[in-house]
Amino acid sequence: MTNDDFRLDNPMLVRWEFASEERLEKRNQIFRQLLEGISAEEYLFQAIAEFAPSRVLEVGCGAGAMAQRVRDELGAEVIAVDTSERMVELTRDRGIEAHVADVQELPFGDAEFDCVFAGWLLYHVPDRDRAIGECARVLRRGGRFATATLADENMSDLWDFLGTPRERNLSFSSTNGAEQLERHFARVEAREAEGIAVFTTAEDMRQFVAANMTRAHLAAAVPQTLDEPVKVRTHHTIFVADKAA
């Protein structure tokens, strides 16, 4: 396999990863247990809530938890899309209207939504400029696009601890996301969500690494026991992009 096979925007890898919810839910479950402080999901939700939208689209909805929260807590009409049939099925099980669709070619007309949001999606998309353009297209004038992504250094302490430091150059990250959004939106704001995840057991670390999208093989490098808790810095960015009024 080449390095390109392990790129987060490799369509075959993305299809395989999200054909089932198991690995995604395992990662999220462990991460929530280990995180100290406010989660990046909360920052993303607040970026949507403060806008008080009536009609909302989530692209890359996963199992639909955030779509359901936006509907239940904000009283908004929510529609969701994902390329994974399984994720769409899980989202529909929550009572959310969901469709199998690609963010690079959204099946909606112009200016249909007040707000579009995407959590940790754009670095999985081969043509990000087209995808961002599609999100802008379906927004009304003055509408909002909120999207969360990773910093290149997110959780780098974990890989350092395992003796396999990595240089990550995400295609849409805390560093390069703003310039990509500014091509389509009048105002772009970055909100940083930094925290600490504390691994207290080797088993938690092993399971978390085993569920990693591109580094699952490093679970074998996790020691049998941890001599002390391992603190890992986390860094996410929520971009808030508003369309011209």
Short mmCIF file of C-alpha atoms in Angstrom, two decimals:
data_model
loop_
_atom_site.label_atom_id
_atom_site.label_comp_id
_atom_site.label_asym_id
_atom_site.label_seq_id
_atom_site.Cartn_x
_atom_site.Cartn_y
_atom_site.Cartn_z
CA MET A 1 0.00 0.00 0.00
CA THR A 2 1.10 3.56 -0.67
CA ASN A 3 0.73 6.61 1.55
CA ASP A 4 -2.18 7.70 -0.63
CA ASP A 5 -4.10 4.60 0.44
CA PHE A 6 -4.13 6.00 4.00
CA ARG A 7 -5.16 9.55 3.10
CA LEU A 8 -8.27 10.62 4.97
CA ASP A 9 -9.82 11.79 1.69
CA ASN A 10 -9.30 8.45 -0.06
CA PRO A 11 -12.87 7.50 -1.14
CA MET A 12 -12.27 3.76 -0.73
CA LEU A 13 -10.93 4.20 2.81
CA VAL A 14 -13.81 6.51 3.75
CA ARG A 15 -16.37 4.06 2.34
CA TRP A 16 -14.86 1.19 4.31
CA GLU A 17 -14.56 3.16 7.54
CA PHE A 18 -18.16 4.39 7.61
CA ALA A 19 -19.92 1.34 6.20
CA SER A 20 -20.56 0.47 9.86
CA GLU A 21 -20.92 2.59 12.98
CA GLU A 22 -18.81 0.34 15.21
CA ARG A 23 -15.37 1.96 14.92
CA LEU A 24 -16.75 5.51 14.93
CA GLU A 25 -18.83 4.88 18.03
CA LYS A 26 -15.92 3.16 19.79
CA ARG A 27 -13.63 6.14 19.16
CA ASN A 28 -16.25 8.61 20.30
CA GLN A 29 -17.23 6.62 23.38
CA ILE A 30 -13.67 6.31 24.66
CA PHE A 31 -12.77 9.90 23.79
CA ARG A 32 -15.76 11.32 25.70
CA GLN A 33 -14.80 9.31 28.77
CA LEU A 34 -11.21 10.55 28.68
CA LEU A 35 -11.74 14.22 27.79
CA GLU A 36 -11.39 16.85 30.49
CA GLY A 37 -13.29 20.06 29.79
CA ILE A 38 -15.80 21.16 27.16
CA SER A 39 -16.05 19.00 24.06
CA ALA A 40 -15.59 20.36 20.56
CA GLU A 41 -19.09 19.07 19.75
CA GLU A 42 -20.43 21.57 22.28
CA TYR A 43 -18.62 24.42 20.52
CA LEU A 44 -20.12 23.28 17.21
CA PHE A 45 -23.61 23.12 18.69
CA GLN A 46 -23.28 26.62 20.15
CA ALA A 47 -22.24 27.99 16.74
CA ILE A 48 -25.52 26.64 15.37
CA ALA A 49 -27.71 27.54 18.36
CA GLU A 50 -26.66 31.19 18.54
CA PHE A 51 -27.83 31.64 14.94
CA ALA A 52 -31.33 30.36 15.85
CA PRO A 53 -31.98 28.71 12.46
CA SER A 54 -35.38 27.41 11.37
CA ARG A 55 -34.26 25.04 8.60
CA VAL A 56 -30.98 23.18 8.93
CA LEU A 57 -28.95 20.75 6.82
CA GLU A 58 -26.27 18.48 8.24
CA VAL A 59 -23.79 17.08 5.73
CA GLY A 60 -21.90 13.97 6.83
CA CYS A 61 -24.40 13.20 9.58
CA GLY A 62 -22.86 9.99 10.89
CA ALA A 63 -25.28 8.25 13.25
CA GLY A 64 -27.39 11.40 13.57
CA ALA A 65 -26.77 12.42 17.19
CA MET A 66 -26.07 16.09 16.44
CA ALA A 67 -28.93 16.36 13.96
CA GLN A 68 -31.28 15.02 16.62
CA ARG A 69 -29.95 17.46 19.22
CA VAL A 70 -30.40 20.44 16.88
CA ARG A 71 -33.98 19.36 16.20
CA ASP A 72 -34.88 18.62 19.82
CA GLU A 73 -33.17 21.56 21.54
CA LEU A 74 -33.57 24.26 18.91
CA GLY A 75 -36.90 23.21 17.44
CA ALA A 76 -35.47 23.45 13.93
CA GLU A 77 -36.47 21.42 10.90
CA VAL A 78 -33.42 19.27 10.21
CA ILE A 79 -32.48 17.32 7.10
CA ALA A 80 -29.32 15.20 7.00
CA VAL A 81 -27.19 13.58 4.32
CA ASP A 82 -24.34 11.10 4.32
CA THR A 83 -22.65 8.94 1.70
CA SER A 84 -23.00 5.88 3.97
CA GLU A 85 -26.28 3.99 3.71
CA ARG A 86 -25.78 2.66 7.23
CA MET A 87 -25.32 6.14 8.72
CA VAL A 88 -28.43 7.36 6.92
CA GLU A 89 -30.36 4.37 8.30
CA LEU A 90 -29.23 5.17 11.86
CA THR A 91 -30.16 8.83 11.45
CA ARG A 92 -33.62 7.92 10.16
CA ASP A 93 -34.05 5.70 13.22
CA ARG A 94 -33.85 8.93 15.27
CA GLY A 95 -36.78 10.36 13.33
CA ILE A 96 -34.62 12.66 11.19
CA GLU A 97 -35.23 13.01 7.45
CA ALA A 98 -32.00 11.67 5.95
CA HIS A 99 -30.75 10.92 2.44
CA VAL A 100 -27.78 9.17 0.85
CA ALA A 101 -26.02 12.04 -0.89
CA ASP A 102 -22.58 13.54 -1.51
CA VAL A 103 -21.67 17.00 -0.21
CA GLN A 104 -19.91 17.58 -3.54
CA GLU A 105 -23.32 17.41 -5.29
CA LEU A 106 -26.14 18.20 -2.89
CA PRO A 107 -29.67 17.27 -4.06
CA PHE A 108 -31.22 20.57 -2.97
CA GLY A 109 -32.10 23.84 -4.63
CA ASP A 110 -30.42 27.18 -4.07
CA ALA A 111 -31.02 29.05 -0.79
CA GLU A 112 -33.08 26.28 0.86
CA PHE A 113 -31.49 26.40 4.34
CA ASP A 114 -30.75 28.92 7.09
CA CYS A 115 -27.81 26.91 8.38
CA VAL A 116 -25.63 24.06 7.12
CA PHE A 117 -23.22 22.26 9.40
CA ALA A 118 -20.59 19.54 9.07
CA GLY A 119 -18.65 17.89 11.85
CA TRP A 120 -15.19 16.57 10.98
CA LEU A 121 -16.12 15.94 7.37
CA LEU A 122 -14.24 18.14 4.94
CA TYR A 123 -10.84 16.43 5.27
CA HIS A 124 -12.60 13.30 3.98
CA VAL A 125 -13.76 15.05 0.78
CA PRO A 126 -11.62 14.90 -2.39
CA ASP A 127 -12.93 18.15 -3.91
CA ARG A 128 -13.30 20.45 -0.92
CA ASP A 129 -13.76 23.62 -2.94
CA ARG A 130 -16.71 22.08 -4.73
CA ALA A 131 -18.14 20.78 -1.43
CA ILE A 132 -17.84 24.15 0.30
CA GLY A 133 -19.36 25.81 -2.75
CA GLU A 134 -22.32 23.43 -2.54
CA CYS A 135 -22.85 24.26 1.14
CA ALA A 136 -22.82 27.96 0.27
CA ARG A 137 -25.20 27.42 -2.65
CA VAL A 138 -27.97 25.81 -0.60
CA LEU A 139 -27.77 28.53 2.08
CA ARG A 140 -30.00 31.57 1.97
CA ARG A 141 -28.42 35.01 1.86
CA GLY A 142 -26.97 35.75 5.29
CA GLY A 143 -27.01 32.03 6.13
CA ARG A 144 -24.43 30.24 8.24
CA PHE A 145 -22.09 27.31 7.62
CA ALA A 146 -20.52 25.82 10.75
CA THR A 147 -17.89 23.12 10.44
CA ALA A 148 -15.51 21.39 12.84
CA THR A 149 -12.08 20.04 12.01
CA LEU A 150 -8.81 18.93 13.58
CA ALA A 151 -5.52 20.70 14.09
CA ASP A 152 -2.56 18.90 12.56
CA GLU A 153 -1.09 18.48 16.05
CA ASN A 154 -4.28 17.06 17.59
CA MET A 155 -3.38 14.13 19.89
CA SER A 156 0.22 14.13 18.67
CA ASP A 157 1.26 13.36 22.28
CA LEU A 158 -0.33 9.93 21.91
CA TRP A 159 1.73 9.02 18.86
CA ASP A 160 4.87 10.42 20.51
CA PHE A 161 4.18 8.19 23.52
CA LEU A 162 3.92 5.17 21.23
CA GLY A 163 7.24 6.07 19.62
CA THR A 164 5.69 6.78 16.23
CA PRO A 165 5.45 10.56 15.86
CA ARG A 166 3.58 11.56 12.77
CA GLU A 167 3.51 14.64 10.65
CA ARG A 168 -0.06 15.21 9.69
CA ASN A 169 -1.00 17.52 6.88
CA LEU A 170 -4.77 17.49 6.75
CA SER A 171 -6.39 18.79 3.60
CA PHE A 172 -8.83 20.82 5.72
CA SER A 173 -7.44 21.72 9.13
CA SER A 174 -7.21 24.45 11.75
CA THR A 175 -4.34 25.89 9.74
CA ASN A 176 -5.71 25.93 6.19
CA GLY A 177 -9.48 25.82 6.65
CA ALA A 178 -10.15 29.56 6.80
CA GLU A 179 -8.60 30.32 3.42
CA GLN A 180 -10.70 27.60 1.78
CA LEU A 181 -13.91 28.95 3.33
CA GLU A 182 -13.12 32.56 2.47
CA ARG A 183 -13.49 31.76 -1.23
CA HIS A 184 -17.22 31.25 -0.67
CA PHE A 185 -18.22 33.19 2.44
CA ALA A 186 -18.21 36.87 3.40
CA ARG A 187 -17.10 36.32 7.00
CA VAL A 188 -15.11 33.46 8.52
CA GLU A 189 -14.33 33.07 12.22
CA ALA A 190 -12.22 30.35 13.86
CA ARG A 191 -13.07 29.18 17.38
CA GLU A 192 -10.48 26.98 19.04
CA ALA A 193 -11.44 24.02 21.22
CA GLU A 194 -8.41 22.77 23.11
CA GLY A 195 -8.42 20.22 25.89
CA ILE A 196 -6.74 17.26 27.54
CA ALA A 197 -7.59 13.58 27.18
CA VAL A 198 -6.21 11.42 29.98
CA PHE A 199 -5.55 7.73 29.37
CA THR A 200 -5.52 5.97 32.75
CA THR A 201 -5.46 2.38 31.48
CA ALA A 202 -3.58 0.63 28.72
CA GLU A 203 -6.79 -1.06 27.61
CA ASP A 204 -8.52 2.25 26.93
CA MET A 205 -5.51 3.39 24.93
CA ARG A 206 -5.33 0.11 23.02
CA GLN A 207 -9.02 0.20 22.08
CA PHE A 208 -8.84 3.86 21.06
CA VAL A 209 -5.83 3.29 18.82
CA ALA A 210 -7.37 0.12 17.35
CA ALA A 211 -10.38 2.20 16.27
CA ASN A 212 -8.21 4.85 14.60
CA MET A 213 -8.93 5.28 10.91
CA THR A 214 -5.34 5.17 9.64
CA ARG A 215 -3.23 3.96 12.59
CA ALA A 216 -5.11 0.98 13.99
CA HIS A 217 -2.03 -1.20 13.49
CA LEU A 218 -0.28 0.77 16.26
CA ALA A 219 -2.51 -0.82 18.90
CA ALA A 220 0.22 -3.46 19.12
CA ALA A 221 2.63 -0.74 20.31
CA VAL A 222 0.55 0.06 23.39
CA PRO A 223 2.30 -1.30 26.52
CA GLN A 224 0.59 -3.92 28.65
CA THR A 225 0.19 -1.44 31.51
CA LEU A 226 0.64 2.29 32.02
CA ASP A 227 3.00 3.34 34.80
CA GLU A 228 1.09 6.61 35.14
CA PRO A 229 -1.76 8.38 33.36
CA VAL A 230 -0.87 9.63 29.89
CA LYS A 231 -2.11 13.15 29.15
CA VAL A 232 -2.76 13.94 25.50
CA ARG A 233 -3.50 17.44 24.22
CA THR A 234 -6.47 17.79 21.90
CA HIS A 235 -7.06 20.63 19.46
CA HIS A 236 -10.10 21.14 17.27
CA THR A 237 -11.30 24.22 15.41
CA ILE A 238 -14.88 25.22 14.73
CA PHE A 239 -15.14 27.51 11.72
CA VAL A 240 -18.17 29.78 11.55
CA ALA A 241 -18.70 31.06 8.00
CA ASP A 242 -21.51 33.49 7.18
CA LYS A 243 -22.82 34.13 3.69
CA ALA A 244 -23.22 37.71 2.49
CA ALA A 245 -26.63 39.19 3.32
#
